[in-house]
Amino acid sequence: NKLDDLFDAATKVKVITKLGTNLEFSVSGRKGRGRNGGIYQNRGAWGNLPCGEAFIAPLEGSANGVYFVDASHAGVGEIFQPIEITVKNGCAVDIRGGREATILSNMLAAVDDPNAFNIAEFGIGCNDKAKIIGITLEDEKVLGTCHVALGRNVLFGGKIDVGVHVDGVIKSPTIYFDNQKIVAEGELLI
């Protein structure tokens, strides 16, 4: 809940890593998600397990920079050679790396919709029991990781509705909400 409250109050997020990630985007007016903690009591409520992430839909068109996925990526699996994703005006414009980057590029191109490249989600892992295992659904929950998703975000406060949503997990990030450091090289500071 604390991370969601910080997401709610933030206007800008910046992510950096030793691999070279340097990504910034606006979250102004958007609300953090993840407050239910994996407990779904109401009819129609949805989510995934294990629990343990706070996430938000960045403002469409606002993300710029580069990020390196080095844990796992949905639709790809475990990452052995980091995937370098360059972002301009809210969309991935270049995807580089080895075999994993080729798989991701081909998967997104097959959707045949430019919105597949939208920076859809940013999340921070909060589960101290989760481990990096090469499966994105668990990896994105690991305490101190973060993830960036491409594609659809309409289900959690965004405006893009496209037939894909794939998360890429980043190990040991440093994350700022506005000028407040929230995560330092994978260590949650709040």
Coordinates of C-alpha atoms in Angstrom, one line a residue:
N1 CA 0.0 0.0 0.0
K2 CA 2.8 2.4 0.8
L3 CA 4.3 2.1 -2.7
D4 CA 0.9 2.6 -4.3
D5 CA 0.4 5.8 -2.2
L6 CA 3.8 7.0 -3.5
F7 CA 2.9 6.2 -7.1
D8 CA -0.4 8.2 -6.6
A9 CA 1.6 11.2 -5.4
A10 CA 4.4 11.0 -8.0
T11 CA 4.5 12.9 -11.3
K12 CA 7.7 11.4 -12.7
V13 CA 9.6 8.1 -12.4
K14 CA 13.2 7.5 -13.3
V15 CA 14.9 4.1 -13.5
I16 CA 18.6 3.5 -13.8
T17 CA 20.8 0.4 -13.6
K18 CA 24.5 -0.5 -13.8
L19 CA 23.8 -2.2 -17.2
G20 CA 22.8 1.1 -18.6
T21 CA 19.1 1.5 -18.0
N22 CA 18.1 5.2 -18.0
L23 CA 14.4 5.5 -18.5
E24 CA 12.0 8.3 -17.5
F25 CA 8.2 8.6 -17.8
S26 CA 5.3 10.5 -16.3
V27 CA 2.7 9.0 -14.0
S28 CA 1.0 12.3 -13.3
G29 CA -2.7 11.7 -12.5
R30 CA -2.4 7.9 -12.6
K31 CA -3.1 5.7 -9.7
G32 CA -0.9 2.9 -8.3
R33 CA -2.3 -0.6 -8.4
G34 CA -1.6 -3.6 -6.2
R35 CA -3.3 -2.6 -3.0
N36 CA -5.3 -5.8 -2.7
G37 CA -2.2 -7.8 -1.9
G38 CA -3.3 -10.8 -3.9
I39 CA -6.7 -11.2 -2.1
Y40 CA -9.6 -11.2 -4.5
Q41 CA -12.8 -11.1 -2.5
N42 CA -15.2 -9.3 -4.9
R43 CA -16.9 -10.9 -7.9
G44 CA -15.1 -10.0 -11.1
A45 CA -11.8 -9.0 -9.3
W46 CA -8.7 -10.2 -11.1
G47 CA -5.0 -10.4 -10.7
N48 CA -2.2 -12.9 -10.6
L49 CA -0.3 -14.9 -8.1
P50 CA 2.0 -15.0 -6.3
C51 CA 1.2 -11.5 -5.0
G52 CA 3.7 -8.9 -4.4
E53 CA 3.9 -6.0 -6.8
A54 CA 2.9 -2.3 -7.0
F55 CA 2.4 -1.1 -10.5
I56 CA 1.1 1.8 -12.6
A57 CA 0.3 2.7 -16.2
P58 CA 2.7 5.4 -17.3
L59 CA 1.2 8.3 -19.3
E60 CA 1.1 7.3 -22.9
G61 CA 3.7 9.0 -25.0
S62 CA 5.8 10.1 -22.0
A63 CA 8.5 7.5 -21.7
N64 CA 11.9 8.1 -23.1
G65 CA 15.3 6.4 -22.7
V66 CA 16.6 2.9 -22.7
Y67 CA 16.1 -0.1 -20.4
F68 CA 17.8 -3.5 -20.2
V69 CA 15.8 -6.6 -19.3
D70 CA 18.1 -9.0 -17.5
A71 CA 15.9 -11.5 -15.6
S72 CA 13.0 -12.7 -17.7
H73 CA 10.5 -11.5 -20.3
A74 CA 7.0 -12.8 -20.8
G75 CA 6.8 -14.7 -24.1
V76 CA 10.5 -15.1 -24.1
G77 CA 11.5 -16.8 -20.8
E78 CA 14.8 -16.5 -18.9
I79 CA 17.2 -13.9 -20.2
F80 CA 20.8 -15.1 -20.9
Q81 CA 21.8 -12.0 -22.9
P82 CA 20.2 -8.8 -21.7
I83 CA 17.6 -7.2 -24.0
E84 CA 18.2 -3.5 -24.7
I85 CA 15.0 -1.6 -25.5
T86 CA 15.2 2.0 -26.6
V87 CA 12.1 4.0 -26.0
K88 CA 11.0 7.3 -27.6
N89 CA 7.8 9.1 -26.9
G90 CA 6.2 6.2 -25.1
C91 CA 7.0 3.4 -27.5
A92 CA 9.8 0.9 -27.9
V93 CA 11.6 1.9 -31.1
D94 CA 14.6 -0.5 -31.1
I95 CA 15.1 -3.9 -29.5
R96 CA 18.6 -5.3 -29.4
G97 CA 20.4 -8.3 -28.0
G98 CA 20.7 -11.9 -28.7
R99 CA 18.2 -14.7 -29.4
E100 CA 15.8 -13.3 -26.7
A101 CA 15.7 -9.9 -28.3
T102 CA 14.8 -11.5 -31.7
I103 CA 12.0 -13.5 -30.1
L104 CA 10.6 -10.4 -28.5
S105 CA 10.8 -8.3 -31.6
N106 CA 9.1 -11.0 -33.7
M107 CA 6.4 -11.5 -31.2
L108 CA 5.5 -7.8 -31.0
A109 CA 5.7 -7.4 -34.8
A110 CA 3.3 -10.3 -35.3
V111 CA 0.6 -8.4 -33.4
D112 CA 0.6 -6.0 -36.4
D113 CA -0.4 -3.0 -34.3
P114 CA 2.1 -0.2 -33.4
N115 CA 0.4 -0.1 -29.9
A116 CA 2.1 -3.4 -29.1
F117 CA 5.2 -1.3 -28.6
N118 CA 3.5 1.0 -26.0
I119 CA 5.2 1.4 -22.6
A120 CA 2.2 0.0 -20.8
E121 CA 3.2 -0.7 -17.2
F122 CA 5.9 -0.1 -14.7
G123 CA 6.0 -2.2 -11.5
I124 CA 8.1 -2.8 -8.5
G125 CA 8.5 -6.3 -6.8
C126 CA 7.6 -6.4 -3.1
N127 CA 7.5 -10.1 -2.3
D128 CA 10.5 -11.1 -0.1
K129 CA 9.7 -14.8 -0.6
A130 CA 9.7 -14.7 -4.5
K131 CA 12.9 -15.8 -6.3
I132 CA 14.2 -15.2 -9.8
I133 CA 13.3 -18.5 -11.6
G134 CA 13.1 -17.4 -15.2
I135 CA 9.3 -17.2 -15.2
T136 CA 8.1 -13.6 -15.4
L137 CA 5.0 -14.1 -13.3
E138 CA 7.1 -14.8 -10.3
D139 CA 10.2 -12.9 -11.2
E140 CA 8.3 -9.6 -11.4
K141 CA 7.3 -10.0 -7.8
V142 CA 10.9 -10.4 -6.4
L143 CA 11.6 -7.8 -3.8
G144 CA 13.6 -4.9 -5.3
T145 CA 13.2 -5.8 -8.9
C146 CA 11.2 -3.8 -11.4
H147 CA 9.4 -4.5 -14.6
V148 CA 8.4 -2.7 -17.7
A149 CA 5.5 -4.0 -19.8
L150 CA 4.8 -3.4 -23.5
G151 CA 1.3 -3.4 -25.0
R152 CA -2.1 -3.1 -23.4
N153 CA -2.7 -1.0 -20.3
V154 CA -6.5 -0.3 -20.5
L155 CA -7.3 -2.7 -17.7
F156 CA -5.4 -0.7 -15.1
G157 CA -5.8 3.0 -15.9
G158 CA -4.2 3.4 -19.3
K159 CA -5.7 4.1 -22.7
I160 CA -4.1 1.4 -24.9
D161 CA -6.2 -1.7 -25.8
V162 CA -4.1 -4.0 -28.0
G163 CA -3.9 -7.8 -28.1
V164 CA -0.6 -8.1 -26.1
H165 CA 0.8 -7.3 -22.7
V166 CA 4.3 -8.6 -21.9
D167 CA 6.5 -7.8 -18.9
G168 CA 10.3 -7.6 -18.8
V169 CA 12.0 -7.9 -15.5
I170 CA 15.0 -5.8 -14.5
K171 CA 17.3 -6.8 -11.6
S172 CA 18.9 -4.4 -9.1
P173 CA 17.4 -1.1 -10.3
T174 CA 17.6 2.3 -8.7
I175 CA 14.3 4.0 -8.9
Y176 CA 13.3 7.6 -8.2
F177 CA 9.7 9.0 -7.8
D178 CA 10.2 12.6 -8.6
N179 CA 13.4 13.3 -6.7
Q180 CA 12.9 10.7 -3.9
K181 CA 15.0 7.6 -4.2
I182 CA 12.6 4.6 -3.6
V183 CA 14.9 1.7 -4.5
A184 CA 18.7 1.7 -4.5
E185 CA 20.3 -1.1 -6.6
G186 CA 17.5 -3.5 -5.7
E187 CA 17.1 -2.5 -2.1
L188 CA 13.6 -1.1 -1.2
L189 CA 14.2 2.1 0.9
I190 CA 10.7 2.7 2.2

